[in-house]
C-alpha cells in the first residue's frame, strides 16, 4: 500500500523523492538516541505516509507529542487517519516550523526528525530550515536526518557543533543517517 502511494505521489510531486517508505532498519537506526523514558516533543519534517510516526507512537510516553509537517497533500490526508491525541499534522513546508511550534505554545523541542530531500532545495531555503531547526531545539536537543547521500554533512556543520553520520544499507536506496547537536 505505502509503496503504491509513494509511486503515485512521486509521479505528481518530485519532492516526494522516494519510491518507497523508509525501512524498519532505517527507522530504528535514526531514532536510536531518542530517550523514550521521558516525555518528549518531536517535530518531524516530511513524514510521508507516516512510517516513522507508527514506530514513534509505539515508543513515546503518553505525555509526549509528535508534530508532523508535510508538504504533499495526499500524504497529509493519509496522516490525518492517525488517531492519537499526541499527534498533530500540518500541511506546510518545514520552512514554517517556528510558526507551527508557536501555534502549539512551544518555544523549544527535544528532537527534530527529517526526511525531506535537502539536495532538492534552494541553498537559501535549506539554510533557513536549518537555522530555524537550531533555534527551536533545546540546547541538548538532537536533529536527526536521513538522506540518500552524505551531501548534507557540510551544511549541518555550519549550523551545529557536532555532526555524526552512519549508514543503513538495508533500505531502498541505502541511507546516510545524520545526528546533529549544538
Ligand atoms: C524521502 S520522503 C520521506 C518520507 C518518510 N519520512 C519516510 O521515511 O518514508 C520525503 C518527504 O518529505 C516531504 N517534503 C519534501 N519537502 C518538504 C518540505 N519542504 N517540507 C515538508 N515536507 C517536505 C515529501 O512530500 C515526502 O513526504
PDB file of C-alpha atoms and ligand atoms in Angstrom:
ATOM      1  CA  UNK A   1       0.000   0.000   0.000  1.00  0.00           C
ATOM      2  CA  UNK A   2       2.662   2.516   1.006  1.00  0.00           C
ATOM      3  CA  UNK A   3       4.920   1.792  -1.977  1.00  0.00           C
ATOM      4  CA  UNK A   4       1.977   2.300  -4.341  1.00  0.00           C
ATOM      5  CA  UNK A   5       1.067   5.537  -2.550  1.00  0.00           C
ATOM      6  CA  UNK A   6       4.679   6.689  -2.938  1.00  0.00           C
ATOM      7  CA  UNK A   7       4.924   5.864  -6.608  1.00  0.00           C
ATOM      8  CA  UNK A   8       1.648   7.682  -7.359  1.00  0.00           C
ATOM      9  CA  UNK A   9       2.738  10.712  -5.343  1.00  0.00           C
ATOM     10  CA  UNK A  10       6.244  10.746  -6.829  1.00  0.00           C
ATOM     11  CA  UNK A  11       4.789  10.927 -10.357  1.00  0.00           C
ATOM     12  CA  UNK A  12       2.932  14.113  -9.357  1.00  0.00           C
ATOM     13  CA  UNK A  13       5.474  15.644  -6.979  1.00  0.00           C
ATOM     14  CA  UNK A  14       9.267  15.344  -7.304  1.00  0.00           C
ATOM     15  CA  UNK A  15       9.746  16.489  -3.666  1.00  0.00           C
ATOM     16  CA  UNK A  16       8.431  13.102  -2.539  1.00  0.00           C
ATOM     17  CA  UNK A  17      11.924  11.973  -3.597  1.00  0.00           C
ATOM     18  CA  UNK A  18      11.483   8.284  -2.874  1.00  0.00           C
ATOM     19  CA  UNK A  19       9.909   5.207  -4.434  1.00  0.00           C
ATOM     20  CA  UNK A  20       9.160   3.539  -1.141  1.00  0.00           C
ATOM     21  CA  UNK A  21       8.960   4.414   2.578  1.00  0.00           C
ATOM     22  CA  UNK A  22      11.997   4.107   4.861  1.00  0.00           C
ATOM     23  CA  UNK A  23      12.734   0.586   6.068  1.00  0.00           C
ATOM     24  CA  UNK A  24      12.345  -0.513   9.691  1.00  0.00           C
ATOM     25  CA  UNK A  25      16.171  -0.674   9.858  1.00  0.00           C
ATOM     26  CA  UNK A  26      16.453   2.999   8.882  1.00  0.00           C
ATOM     27  CA  UNK A  27      13.710   3.973  11.323  1.00  0.00           C
ATOM     28  CA  UNK A  28      15.349   2.155  14.255  1.00  0.00           C
ATOM     29  CA  UNK A  29      18.824   3.469  13.479  1.00  0.00           C
ATOM     30  CA  UNK A  30      17.689   7.085  13.003  1.00  0.00           C
ATOM     31  CA  UNK A  31      15.724   7.132  16.273  1.00  0.00           C
ATOM     32  CA  UNK A  32      18.168   5.100  18.397  1.00  0.00           C
ATOM     33  CA  UNK A  33      19.207   8.045  20.571  1.00  0.00           C
ATOM     34  CA  UNK A  34      15.709   9.305  21.375  1.00  0.00           C
ATOM     35  CA  UNK A  35      15.150   8.953  25.128  1.00  0.00           C
ATOM     36  CA  UNK A  36      11.783   7.179  25.267  1.00  0.00           C
ATOM     37  CA  UNK A  37      11.864   7.047  29.087  1.00  0.00           C
ATOM     38  CA  UNK A  38      10.862  10.744  29.312  1.00  0.00           C
ATOM     39  CA  UNK A  39       8.030  12.873  27.939  1.00  0.00           C
ATOM     40  CA  UNK A  40       9.439  14.276  24.694  1.00  0.00           C
ATOM     41  CA  UNK A  41       8.336  16.676  21.981  1.00  0.00           C
ATOM     42  CA  UNK A  42       9.325  15.624  18.474  1.00  0.00           C
ATOM     43  CA  UNK A  43       8.780  17.554  15.246  1.00  0.00           C
ATOM     44  CA  UNK A  44       9.015  15.590  12.015  1.00  0.00           C
ATOM     45  CA  UNK A  45       9.649  17.217   8.621  1.00  0.00           C
ATOM     46  CA  UNK A  46       8.397  15.185   5.643  1.00  0.00           C
ATOM     47  CA  UNK A  47       6.655  12.250   7.365  1.00  0.00           C
ATOM     48  CA  UNK A  48       5.289  10.896   4.053  1.00  0.00           C
ATOM     49  CA  UNK A  49       2.843   8.076   4.788  1.00  0.00           C
ATOM     50  CA  UNK A  50       3.815   8.048   8.486  1.00  0.00           C
ATOM     51  CA  UNK A  51       6.199   5.110   8.854  1.00  0.00           C
ATOM     52  CA  UNK A  52       8.313   6.909  11.482  1.00  0.00           C
ATOM     53  CA  UNK A  53       5.147   8.060  13.262  1.00  0.00           C
ATOM     54  CA  UNK A  54       3.842   4.480  13.535  1.00  0.00           C
ATOM     55  CA  UNK A  55       7.105   3.434  15.168  1.00  0.00           C
ATOM     56  CA  UNK A  56       7.367   6.502  17.429  1.00  0.00           C
ATOM     57  CA  UNK A  57       3.797   6.244  18.679  1.00  0.00           C
ATOM     58  CA  UNK A  58       4.566   2.737  19.962  1.00  0.00           C
ATOM     59  CA  UNK A  59       7.543   4.025  21.954  1.00  0.00           C
ATOM     60  CA  UNK A  60       6.856   7.570  23.184  1.00  0.00           C
ATOM     61  CA  UNK A  61       5.179   8.126  26.565  1.00  0.00           C
ATOM     62  CA  UNK A  62       1.519   9.192  26.965  1.00  0.00           C
ATOM     63  CA  UNK A  63       2.710  12.749  27.783  1.00  0.00           C
ATOM     64  CA  UNK A  64       4.849  13.082  24.647  1.00  0.00           C
ATOM     65  CA  UNK A  65       3.924  14.916  21.440  1.00  0.00           C
ATOM     66  CA  UNK A  66       4.616  14.359  17.761  1.00  0.00           C
ATOM     67  CA  UNK A  67       4.091  17.273  15.363  1.00  0.00           C
ATOM     68  CA  UNK A  68       4.369  16.446  11.669  1.00  0.00           C
ATOM     69  CA  UNK A  69       4.918  18.928   8.843  1.00  0.00           C
ATOM     70  CA  UNK A  70       4.237  17.539   5.375  1.00  0.00           C
ATOM     71  CA  UNK A  71       4.060  19.411   2.085  1.00  0.00           C
ATOM     72  CA  UNK A  72       2.343  16.758  -0.045  1.00  0.00           C
ATOM     73  CA  UNK A  73      -1.443  16.973   0.297  1.00  0.00           C
ATOM     74  CA  UNK A  74      -2.084  13.277  -0.462  1.00  0.00           C
ATOM     75  CA  UNK A  75       0.239  12.249   2.369  1.00  0.00           C
ATOM     76  CA  UNK A  76      -1.396  14.800   4.683  1.00  0.00           C
ATOM     77  CA  UNK A  77      -4.792  13.158   4.070  1.00  0.00           C
ATOM     78  CA  UNK A  78      -3.298   9.764   4.816  1.00  0.00           C
ATOM     79  CA  UNK A  79      -1.626  11.045   8.019  1.00  0.00           C
ATOM     80  CA  UNK A  80      -4.919  12.519   9.265  1.00  0.00           C
ATOM     81  CA  UNK A  81      -6.087   8.907   9.757  1.00  0.00           C
ATOM     82  CA  UNK A  82      -3.582   8.500  12.606  1.00  0.00           C
ATOM     83  CA  UNK A  83      -5.959   8.697  15.541  1.00  0.00           C
ATOM     84  CA  UNK A  84      -3.783   9.585  18.508  1.00  0.00           C
ATOM     85  CA  UNK A  85      -4.099  12.591  20.834  1.00  0.00           C
ATOM     86  CA  UNK A  86      -0.304  13.024  20.854  1.00  0.00           C
ATOM     87  CA  UNK A  87      -0.202  13.701  17.103  1.00  0.00           C
ATOM     88  CA  UNK A  88      -0.717  16.879  15.051  1.00  0.00           C
ATOM     89  CA  UNK A  89      -0.411  17.043  11.283  1.00  0.00           C
ATOM     90  CA  UNK A  90       0.297  20.293   9.404  1.00  0.00           C
ATOM     91  CA  UNK A  91       0.057  20.745   5.649  1.00  0.00           C
ATOM     92  CA  UNK A  92       3.009  23.112   5.278  1.00  0.00           C
ATOM     93  CA  UNK A  93       6.693  23.346   4.427  1.00  0.00           C
ATOM     94  CA  UNK A  94       9.367  22.755   7.053  1.00  0.00           C
ATOM     95  CA  UNK A  95      10.233  26.430   6.491  1.00  0.00           C
ATOM     96  CA  UNK A  96       7.158  27.255   8.619  1.00  0.00           C
ATOM     97  CA  UNK A  97       8.352  25.203  11.603  1.00  0.00           C
ATOM     98  CA  UNK A  98       8.739  28.083  14.058  1.00  0.00           C
ATOM     99  CA  UNK A  99       5.233  29.456  13.399  1.00  0.00           C
ATOM    100  CA  UNK A 100       3.817  25.931  13.793  1.00  0.00           C
ATOM    101  CA  UNK A 101       5.707  25.391  17.066  1.00  0.00           C
ATOM    102  CA  UNK A 102       4.292  28.692  18.356  1.00  0.00           C
ATOM    103  CA  UNK A 103       0.732  27.573  17.467  1.00  0.00           C
ATOM    104  CA  UNK A 104       1.390  24.694  19.870  1.00  0.00           C
ATOM    105  CA  UNK A 105       2.797  27.070  22.508  1.00  0.00           C
ATOM    106  CA  UNK A 106       6.281  25.598  22.097  1.00  0.00           C
ATOM    107  CA  UNK A 107       9.447  27.690  22.408  1.00  0.00           C
ATOM    108  CA  UNK A 108      11.771  24.654  22.259  1.00  0.00           C
ATOM    109  CA  UNK A 109      11.514  20.970  21.323  1.00  0.00           C
ATOM    110  CA  UNK A 110      13.601  17.883  22.150  1.00  0.00           C
ATOM    111  CA  UNK A 111      14.060  16.288  18.733  1.00  0.00           C
ATOM    112  CA  UNK A 112      13.560  17.287  15.125  1.00  0.00           C
ATOM    113  CA  UNK A 113      13.467  14.428  12.666  1.00  0.00           C
ATOM    114  CA  UNK A 114      13.725  14.983   8.939  1.00  0.00           C
ATOM    115  CA  UNK A 115      13.367  13.021   5.727  1.00  0.00           C
ATOM    116  CA  UNK A 116      12.958  15.988   3.386  1.00  0.00           C
ATOM    117  CA  UNK A 117      15.252  15.897   0.327  1.00  0.00           C
ATOM    118  CA  UNK A 118      17.610  18.769   1.214  1.00  0.00           C
ATOM    119  CA  UNK A 119      19.563  18.289  -2.041  1.00  0.00           C
ATOM    120  CA  UNK A 120      16.454  19.429  -3.989  1.00  0.00           C
ATOM    121  CA  UNK A 121      16.171  22.651  -2.031  1.00  0.00           C
ATOM    122  CA  UNK A 122      17.487  26.029  -2.946  1.00  0.00           C
ATOM    123  CA  UNK A 123      20.570  26.852  -0.795  1.00  0.00           C
ATOM    124  CA  UNK A 124      18.734  29.746   0.923  1.00  0.00           C
ATOM    125  CA  UNK A 125      15.707  27.604   1.763  1.00  0.00           C
ATOM    126  CA  UNK A 126      17.949  24.828   3.097  1.00  0.00           C
ATOM    127  CA  UNK A 127      19.803  27.277   5.352  1.00  0.00           C
ATOM    128  CA  UNK A 128      16.564  28.880   6.544  1.00  0.00           C
ATOM    129  CA  UNK A 129      15.220  25.460   7.591  1.00  0.00           C
ATOM    130  CA  UNK A 130      18.482  24.502   9.317  1.00  0.00           C
ATOM    131  CA  UNK A 131      18.731  27.859  11.136  1.00  0.00           C
ATOM    132  CA  UNK A 132      15.107  27.567  12.346  1.00  0.00           C
ATOM    133  CA  UNK A 133      15.834  23.989  13.452  1.00  0.00           C
ATOM    134  CA  UNK A 134      18.783  25.161  15.580  1.00  0.00           C
ATOM    135  CA  UNK A 135      16.714  27.970  17.153  1.00  0.00           C
ATOM    136  CA  UNK A 136      13.917  25.574  18.041  1.00  0.00           C
ATOM    137  CA  UNK A 137      15.946  22.761  19.588  1.00  0.00           C
ATOM    138  CA  UNK A 138      16.671  22.637  23.325  1.00  0.00           C
ATOM    139  CA  UNK A 139      20.422  23.084  23.967  1.00  0.00           C
ATOM    140  CA  UNK A 140      20.662  19.303  24.496  1.00  0.00           C
ATOM    141  CA  UNK A 141      18.229  18.541  21.643  1.00  0.00           C
ATOM    142  CA  UNK A 142      19.121  16.493  18.562  1.00  0.00           C
ATOM    143  CA  UNK A 143      18.424  16.962  14.859  1.00  0.00           C
ATOM    144  CA  UNK A 144      18.021  13.533  13.240  1.00  0.00           C
ATOM    145  CA  UNK A 145      18.030  13.399   9.462  1.00  0.00           C
ATOM    146  CA  UNK A 146      18.339  10.776   6.739  1.00  0.00           C
ATOM    147  CA  UNK A 147      19.314  11.380   3.120  1.00  0.00           C
ATOM    148  CA  UNK A 148      20.407   9.199   0.239  1.00  0.00           C
ATOM    149  CA  UNK A 149      23.988  10.565   0.418  1.00  0.00           C
ATOM    150  CA  UNK A 150      26.393  12.406   2.727  1.00  0.00           C
ATOM    151  CA  UNK A 151      25.848  15.749   0.924  1.00  0.00           C
ATOM    152  CA  UNK A 152      24.202  17.363   3.997  1.00  0.00           C
ATOM    153  CA  UNK A 153      27.199  16.994   6.342  1.00  0.00           C
ATOM    154  CA  UNK A 154      28.919  20.265   5.403  1.00  0.00           C
ATOM    155  CA  UNK A 155      25.725  22.325   5.731  1.00  0.00           C
ATOM    156  CA  UNK A 156      24.979  20.735   9.094  1.00  0.00           C
ATOM    157  CA  UNK A 157      28.500  21.505  10.294  1.00  0.00           C
ATOM    158  CA  UNK A 158      27.936  25.182   9.557  1.00  0.00           C
ATOM    159  CA  UNK A 159      24.845  25.220  11.824  1.00  0.00           C
ATOM    160  CA  UNK A 160      25.682  22.654  14.549  1.00  0.00           C
ATOM    161  CA  UNK A 161      28.830  21.986  16.636  1.00  0.00           C
ATOM    162  CA  UNK A 162      28.687  18.187  16.496  1.00  0.00           C
ATOM    163  CA  UNK A 163      27.620  16.171  13.454  1.00  0.00           C
ATOM    164  CA  UNK A 164      27.856  12.396  13.176  1.00  0.00           C
ATOM    165  CA  UNK A 165      26.889  10.158  10.285  1.00  0.00           C
ATOM    166  CA  UNK A 166      26.342   6.462   9.793  1.00  0.00           C
ATOM    167  CA  UNK A 167      24.839   4.341   7.022  1.00  0.00           C
ATOM    168  CA  UNK A 168      21.945   1.935   6.712  1.00  0.00           C
ATOM    169  CA  UNK A 169      22.238  -0.273   3.667  1.00  0.00           C
ATOM    170  CA  UNK A 170      19.037  -2.205   4.414  1.00  0.00           C
ATOM    171  CA  UNK A 171      16.946   0.484   2.736  1.00  0.00           C
ATOM    172  CA  UNK A 172      15.972   1.241  -0.866  1.00  0.00           C
ATOM    173  CA  UNK A 173      18.129   3.180  -1.630  1.00  0.00           C
ATOM    174  CA  UNK A 174      20.753   2.930   1.173  1.00  0.00           C
ATOM    175  CA  UNK A 175      20.561   5.844   3.614  1.00  0.00           C
ATOM    176  CA  UNK A 176      23.045   8.167   5.227  1.00  0.00           C
ATOM    177  CA  UNK A 177      21.808   8.963   8.741  1.00  0.00           C
ATOM    178  CA  UNK A 178      22.839  12.199  10.462  1.00  0.00           C
ATOM    179  CA  UNK A 179      22.813  13.260  14.092  1.00  0.00           C
ATOM    180  CA  UNK A 180      23.484  16.932  14.750  1.00  0.00           C
ATOM    181  CA  UNK A 181      23.822  18.586  18.179  1.00  0.00           C
ATOM    182  CA  UNK A 182      24.577  22.093  19.414  1.00  0.00           C
TER     183      UNK A 182
HETATM  184  C1  LIG B   1      12.024  10.807   1.039  1.00  0.00           C
HETATM  185  S1  LIG B   1      10.341  11.125   1.529  1.00  0.00           S
HETATM  186  C2  LIG B   1      10.412  10.508   3.220  1.00  0.00           C
HETATM  187  C3  LIG B   1       9.079  10.088   3.724  1.00  0.00           C
HETATM  188  C4  LIG B   1       9.024   9.309   5.056  1.00  0.00           C
HETATM  189  N1  LIG B   1       9.512  10.131   6.143  1.00  0.00           N
HETATM  190  C5  LIG B   1       9.780   8.005   5.008  1.00  0.00           C
HETATM  191  O1  LIG B   1      10.797   7.895   5.711  1.00  0.00           O
HETATM  192  O2  LIG B   1       9.375   7.088   4.291  1.00  0.00           O
HETATM  193  C6  LIG B   1      10.381  12.895   1.709  1.00  0.00           C
HETATM  194  C7  LIG B   1       9.104  13.519   2.246  1.00  0.00           C
HETATM  195  O3  LIG B   1       9.337  14.920   2.502  1.00  0.00           O
HETATM  196  C8  LIG B   1       8.226  15.691   2.029  1.00  0.00           C
HETATM  197  N2  LIG B   1       8.758  17.053   1.800  1.00  0.00           N
HETATM  198  C9  LIG B   1       9.599  17.467   0.819  1.00  0.00           C
HETATM  199  N3  LIG B   1       9.938  18.743   1.001  1.00  0.00           N
HETATM  200  C10 LIG B   1       9.313  19.160   2.143  1.00  0.00           C
HETATM  201  C11 LIG B   1       9.283  20.378   2.873  1.00  0.00           C
HETATM  202  N4  LIG B   1       9.959  21.471   2.460  1.00  0.00           N
HETATM  203  N5  LIG B   1       8.526  20.464   3.996  1.00  0.00           N
HETATM  204  C12 LIG B   1       7.819  19.374   4.432  1.00  0.00           C
HETATM  205  N6  LIG B   1       7.798  18.185   3.774  1.00  0.00           N
HETATM  206  C13 LIG B   1       8.545  18.075   2.652  1.00  0.00           C
HETATM  207  C14 LIG B   1       7.779  14.928   0.796  1.00  0.00           C
HETATM  208  O4  LIG B   1       6.457  15.260   0.424  1.00  0.00           O
HETATM  209  C15 LIG B   1       7.923  13.480   1.300  1.00  0.00           C
HETATM  210  O5  LIG B   1       6.794  13.080   2.029  1.00  0.00           O
END
